[in-house]
Each structure stands twice: as C-alpha cells, then as structure tokens.
Coordinates of C-alpha atoms and ligand atoms in Angstrom, one line a residue:
M189 CA -0.4 18.6 14.3
R190 CA 0.0 15.9 11.7
D191 CA -2.1 16.2 8.6
K192 CA -4.6 13.4 8.6
G193 CA -5.2 13.7 4.9
I194 CA -8.5 13.2 3.0
I195 CA -10.8 10.6 4.4
K196 CA -13.4 9.1 2.1
V197 CA -16.1 6.7 3.4
F198 CA -17.9 4.3 1.0
P199 CA -21.0 2.2 1.8
D200 CA -19.3 -1.0 0.8
T201 CA -16.0 -2.4 -0.5
E202 CA -17.3 -2.7 -4.1
S203 CA -18.0 1.1 -4.4
L204 CA -14.6 1.7 -2.6
A205 CA -12.9 -0.5 -5.1
E206 CA -14.5 1.3 -8.1
H207 CA -13.5 4.7 -6.8
A208 CA -9.9 3.5 -6.2
A209 CA -9.7 2.1 -9.7
E210 CA -11.0 5.2 -11.3
C211 CA -8.6 7.4 -9.3
L212 CA -5.7 5.2 -10.4
I213 CA -6.8 5.3 -14.0
K214 CA -7.1 9.1 -13.9
K215 CA -3.6 9.4 -12.4
I216 CA -1.9 6.9 -14.8
N217 CA -3.6 8.4 -17.9
K218 CA -3.0 11.9 -16.8
N219 CA 0.7 11.2 -16.6
F220 CA 1.3 12.4 -20.1
S221 CA 5.1 12.1 -19.9
N222 CA 6.5 8.9 -21.3
Q223 CA 7.8 8.2 -17.9
S224 CA 6.2 5.1 -16.4
F225 CA 3.8 5.2 -13.4
S226 CA 4.9 3.4 -10.3
I227 CA 2.7 1.8 -7.6
A228 CA 3.6 -0.2 -4.6
L229 CA 0.8 -2.7 -3.9
S230 CA -0.2 -3.6 -0.3
G231 CA -0.7 -7.2 0.7
G232 CA -3.0 -9.0 3.1
T233 CA -6.7 -9.7 2.1
T234 CA -8.2 -6.2 1.6
P235 CA -6.6 -5.6 -1.7
K236 CA -8.2 -8.8 -3.2
K237 CA -11.6 -7.0 -3.9
I238 CA -9.8 -4.0 -5.3
F239 CA -7.7 -6.0 -7.7
S240 CA -10.7 -8.2 -8.8
C241 CA -12.8 -5.1 -9.4
I242 CA -9.9 -3.5 -11.5
A243 CA -9.5 -6.7 -13.5
S244 CA -13.1 -7.2 -14.2
K245 CA -14.3 -3.6 -14.8
Y246 CA -11.3 -1.5 -15.6
S247 CA -8.7 -3.7 -17.3
E248 CA -9.3 -2.1 -20.8
K249 CA -9.0 1.4 -19.3
I250 CA -5.6 1.2 -17.8
N251 CA -2.4 1.7 -20.0
W252 CA -0.7 -1.4 -18.5
H253 CA 2.4 -0.7 -20.5
K254 CA 2.9 2.6 -18.5
L255 CA 2.5 0.9 -15.1
K256 CA 5.3 -0.5 -13.1
V257 CA 4.0 -2.6 -10.2
F258 CA 6.0 -3.1 -7.1
F259 CA 5.2 -4.5 -3.6
G260 CA 5.1 -2.6 -0.4
D261 CA 6.0 -5.8 1.5
E262 CA 6.2 -9.6 1.1
R263 CA 6.3 -12.6 3.3
C264 CA 9.5 -14.6 3.1
V265 CA 7.7 -17.5 1.5
H266 CA 7.8 -19.1 -2.0
P267 CA 5.6 -17.4 -4.5
S268 CA 3.4 -20.5 -4.8
S269 CA 2.6 -20.2 -1.0
D270 CA -1.0 -19.0 -0.1
D271 CA 0.8 -16.6 2.2
S272 CA 2.5 -14.9 -0.8
N273 CA 1.3 -11.3 -1.5
Y274 CA 2.6 -11.8 -5.0
K275 CA 0.4 -14.9 -5.4
M276 CA -2.6 -13.0 -4.3
A277 CA -2.0 -10.1 -6.7
D278 CA -1.1 -12.6 -9.5
E279 CA -4.4 -14.5 -9.1
T280 CA -6.7 -11.6 -8.6
L281 CA -5.0 -9.1 -11.0
F282 CA -1.9 -9.9 -13.1
K283 CA -3.3 -13.0 -14.7
L284 CA -6.5 -11.2 -15.7
V285 CA -5.0 -8.1 -17.4
S286 CA -2.4 -7.4 -20.1
I287 CA 0.4 -6.0 -17.8
P288 CA 3.8 -6.9 -19.3
K289 CA 5.6 -9.4 -17.1
K290 CA 8.6 -7.0 -17.2
N291 CA 6.5 -4.4 -15.5
I292 CA 5.9 -6.5 -12.4
F293 CA 8.7 -6.3 -9.8
R294 CA 8.2 -9.2 -7.4
I295 CA 9.9 -9.3 -4.0
K296 CA 11.4 -12.8 -4.1
G297 CA 10.2 -14.1 -0.7
E298 CA 12.1 -17.3 -1.4
N299 CA 15.4 -15.6 -1.2
K300 CA 17.5 -15.1 2.0
P301 CA 15.8 -12.1 3.6
S302 CA 18.8 -9.8 4.1
Y303 CA 20.0 -10.5 0.5
E304 CA 16.4 -9.9 -0.9
A305 CA 15.9 -6.6 1.0
S306 CA 19.1 -5.3 -0.5
R307 CA 18.4 -6.7 -3.9
Y308 CA 14.9 -5.2 -4.0
S309 CA 16.1 -1.9 -2.7
K310 CA 18.5 -1.7 -5.7
I311 CA 15.6 -2.5 -8.1
V312 CA 13.5 0.2 -6.7
A313 CA 16.3 2.7 -6.8
E314 CA 17.0 1.8 -10.4
N315 CA 13.4 2.1 -11.5
L316 CA 12.0 5.2 -9.8
P317 CA 12.9 8.8 -10.0
L318 CA 14.5 10.4 -7.0
K319 CA 13.1 13.1 -4.8
D320 CA 15.2 14.5 -2.0
G321 CA 17.7 11.8 -2.9
L322 CA 15.2 8.9 -2.2
P323 CA 13.2 6.9 -4.7
Q324 CA 9.7 8.3 -5.2
F325 CA 6.7 6.1 -5.9
D326 CA 3.7 7.7 -7.7
V327 CA 1.4 5.7 -5.4
V328 CA 2.1 3.7 -2.3
M329 CA -1.0 1.6 -1.4
L330 CA -1.2 0.6 2.3
G331 CA -3.5 -1.6 4.4
L332 CA -3.8 -1.2 8.2
G333 CA -3.2 -3.9 10.7
D334 CA -5.5 -4.0 13.7
D335 CA -2.4 -3.4 15.7
G336 CA -1.5 -0.3 13.8
H337 CA 1.1 -1.8 11.5
V338 CA 1.6 -0.8 7.9
A339 CA 3.4 -3.0 5.3
S340 CA 5.4 -5.2 7.5
I341 CA 6.4 -2.5 10.0
F342 CA 4.9 -3.7 13.3
P343 CA 4.4 -1.9 16.6
N344 CA 7.6 -1.2 18.4
Q345 CA 9.6 -1.8 15.2
L346 CA 9.9 1.9 14.4
E347 CA 13.6 1.4 13.7
I348 CA 12.3 -0.1 10.5
F349 CA 10.0 2.8 9.7
N350 CA 13.0 5.2 10.3
S351 CA 15.6 3.1 8.5
N352 CA 17.8 4.8 5.9
K353 CA 17.3 1.8 3.7
I354 CA 14.7 1.5 1.0
Y355 CA 13.5 -2.0 2.0
E356 CA 14.3 -3.8 5.3
T357 CA 13.8 -7.2 6.7
A358 CA 11.1 -7.5 9.4
V359 CA 9.6 -10.2 11.6
H360 CA 5.9 -10.7 12.4
P361 CA 5.7 -10.3 16.2
S362 CA 3.4 -13.2 16.9
T363 CA 4.1 -15.7 14.1
G364 CA 7.8 -15.0 13.8
Q365 CA 7.3 -15.0 9.9
K366 CA 10.1 -13.1 8.3
R367 CA 9.1 -10.3 6.0
I368 CA 10.6 -7.8 3.5
S369 CA 9.1 -4.3 4.0
I370 CA 9.3 -0.8 2.5
T371 CA 10.5 1.6 5.1
G372 CA 8.8 4.8 6.4
K373 CA 11.0 7.2 4.6
I374 CA 10.1 5.7 1.2
I375 CA 6.4 5.6 2.2
N376 CA 6.5 9.3 3.1
N377 CA 8.5 10.2 0.0
A378 CA 5.6 9.1 -2.3
K379 CA 3.5 11.5 -4.4
L380 CA 0.4 9.8 -3.0
V381 CA -0.2 7.3 -0.2
V382 CA -3.6 5.6 -0.2
F383 CA -4.8 3.6 2.8
I384 CA -7.4 1.1 2.1
V385 CA -9.2 0.0 5.2
T386 CA -12.3 -2.1 5.4
G387 CA -14.3 -4.1 7.9
E388 CA -15.5 -3.5 11.5
G389 CA -12.4 -5.1 12.9
K390 CA -10.4 -2.1 11.9
S391 CA -12.8 0.5 13.4
K392 CA -11.0 0.8 16.7
I393 CA -7.5 1.2 15.5
L394 CA -8.7 3.6 12.8
Y395 CA -10.5 5.7 15.5
E396 CA -7.3 5.8 17.6
I397 CA -5.0 6.7 14.7
L398 CA -7.3 9.3 13.0
T399 CA -8.8 11.0 16.1
L400 CA -6.7 10.5 19.2
T401 CA -3.8 13.0 19.7
P402 CA -1.1 12.5 20.7
H403 CA -1.3 9.3 18.9
N404 CA 0.0 6.1 20.3
V405 CA 3.6 6.2 19.3
S406 CA 3.9 2.5 19.0
Y407 CA 1.6 2.6 15.9
P408 CA 3.6 2.8 12.7
A409 CA 0.6 3.9 10.8
S410 CA 0.6 7.1 12.9
F411 CA 3.8 8.1 11.3
V412 CA 2.6 7.9 7.7
N413 CA 2.5 11.5 6.7
P414 CA 3.9 12.1 3.1
T415 CA 6.1 15.1 3.0
G416 CA 4.9 17.1 0.0
G417 CA 2.7 14.3 -1.1
E418 CA -1.0 13.5 -0.7
L419 CA -2.5 11.1 2.0
I420 CA -5.9 9.6 1.3
W421 CA -7.9 7.1 3.4
L422 CA -10.5 5.0 1.5
L423 CA -12.7 3.4 4.2
D424 CA -15.9 1.4 4.1
A425 CA -18.8 2.2 6.4
E426 CA -17.9 -0.6 8.9
A427 CA -14.3 0.5 9.3
S428 CA -15.3 4.1 9.9
K429 CA -18.1 3.5 12.3
L430 CA -16.3 4.9 15.3
L431 CA -15.1 8.1 13.6
N432 CA -17.0 11.1 14.8
N433 CA -17.5 14.6 13.6
K434 CA -14.2 15.7 15.2
I435 CA -12.6 15.0 11.8
S436 CA -13.8 15.9 8.4
I437 CA -15.0 13.0 6.4
Q438 CA -16.2 12.8 2.8
K439 CA -19.1 10.4 2.7
I440 CA -19.3 9.0 -0.9
F441 CA -22.8 7.6 -0.5
Ligands
6PG686 C1 0.7 -7.8 4.6 C2 0.3 -6.4 4.4 C3 -0.2 -5.8 5.6 C4 -1.7 -5.6 5.5 C5 -2.4 -5.4 6.8 C6 -4.0 -5.4 6.6 O1 1.6 -8.3 4.0 O2 -0.1 -8.5 5.4 O3 1.0 -5.7 3.7 O4 0.3 -4.6 6.0 O5 -2.0 -4.6 4.6 O6 -2.1 -6.4 7.7 O7 -4.2 -6.8 6.2 P1 -5.7 -7.2 5.8 O8 -6.0 -6.5 4.5 O9 -5.6 -8.7 5.6 O10 -6.6 -6.7 6.9

C-alpha cells in the first residue's frame, strides 16, 4: 500500500501559503551546513499566491543566498511569454526578493527541447548532491493537474515518469505544447515532495488519487512516493471537499 504522506487542509490559499512559507523557512534555516538548499518550483497558476505571500511577508526571513531555485518543468516558450513558468516566478517572487541571479536555474524554454532537457539535466546533476546515484533535491514542489499529471508528465506518458534521465522532453496531450519536465525518479529521490493543490476543480482527482486503491495507473501523480523522503499534501478546503474519513487529514483551521 503506497504511503499517502501527510495531508494538511487549510481554510484558504492564504493560510496554506503562509504555512508553506514557514515550513520552507524552517527547513532552509535549519540546514546549518554551508551546503545550499535546493528547491524545484512547480509551474501553473497555484504557486502564484504562494510566491506572492513569500515575497510580501517572508522575504526578510529567508536566507536567499543559501537557496538554489530550479524548476520542475517549463513550457517550451520564450521567458517573456505569459505561458512561461519562469516568467510567473520572476514576476511574483524573484523580482521582489534578494535572491542572487546566480541562484536561479532557469529552464531555457526557448532552446531546442531535446538539447535543453539534456543541458538542464547536467546543470541539476552538477548542483545537487547525489543519493543512490541520482541528484537529490531538498524540496520538490508539485501542483496537480485535474487529469492527474504532475510537472509535465501527463497521463499515459509514464515512460517519462520512469525515465532514467533527470529531465525529459514532453508534449501536452491536448495543446501539443512541448515541455521540459523532471522525471519521476528524481521526484521520488527528493528529501521532501510537497503537493500544493487548491480549488474545487481539483477535488475529484484528489479524491481518486488519495482514497481509491488500486489507483488509476494512468495518473502520474499516483506514482509520486518519495523513497526515504517525506510526502506532504497542502490542500485548501475546496480541493479537499470530497476526501472522507477513510484517510487521516490534519485540519489546520
Ligand atoms: C505546469 C505545471 C503543472 C501544474 C498543474 C496544476 O507547468 O503547468 O507544472 O504540473 O502544476 O497543471 O496547474 P494549476 O496550478 O494551474 O492548477
């Protein structure tokens, strides 16, 4: 039976964001070694509120010089495109805090996808410690697609989840948009994987992934289960509305 991890439910996105920021700060500042702290950010729209909250309320509490920021995935677009995960993070976070530019490792969506997947894989391998021979992130932050995708690993693309590469190219199944994505082995090699899921639109997929067993094998999110690491789900009340008492939930109300 896969471990579902720790599930925390918050009344709204703001309180979820504050909790996420405080956890991140504790982990970064607890990391007394000189070694930097690495995080892979998720894309999409959910992180916007998290990043804005960190920038507005916690920017002075984070030792930005210790933080190395990577991306879990990126759309193969120019960084000036509104579709760019980097642009979203830059506008809601990087521009508002004192993180050194050299600590931000952007996936260059404007590059040829196969070249960039290989280039970025090398960057990650060079900047992270290894565990079991694979780069180990301190934190991998994930969103959840309503079709069960994580990063840019979409349903029925489990060959990307199980790839031996660090980052792979992917294609959005309905738009055909090319993507660069972290692979499942690297996700599951992290010290901590944090899913951040908000909104009623995610309640059904969340119910299926967290309560139904056997899980639907086409959902990549079902295979996120860090070996030796922690798995935490940060949910708002709307996203968690279909979860029942079959699973243990911490209500942070
Ligand atoms: C991306 C993301 C993707 C996202 C989910 C949830 O590049 O779009 O990495 O995996 O996290 O699709 O997206 P929302 O936060 O917009 O619901």
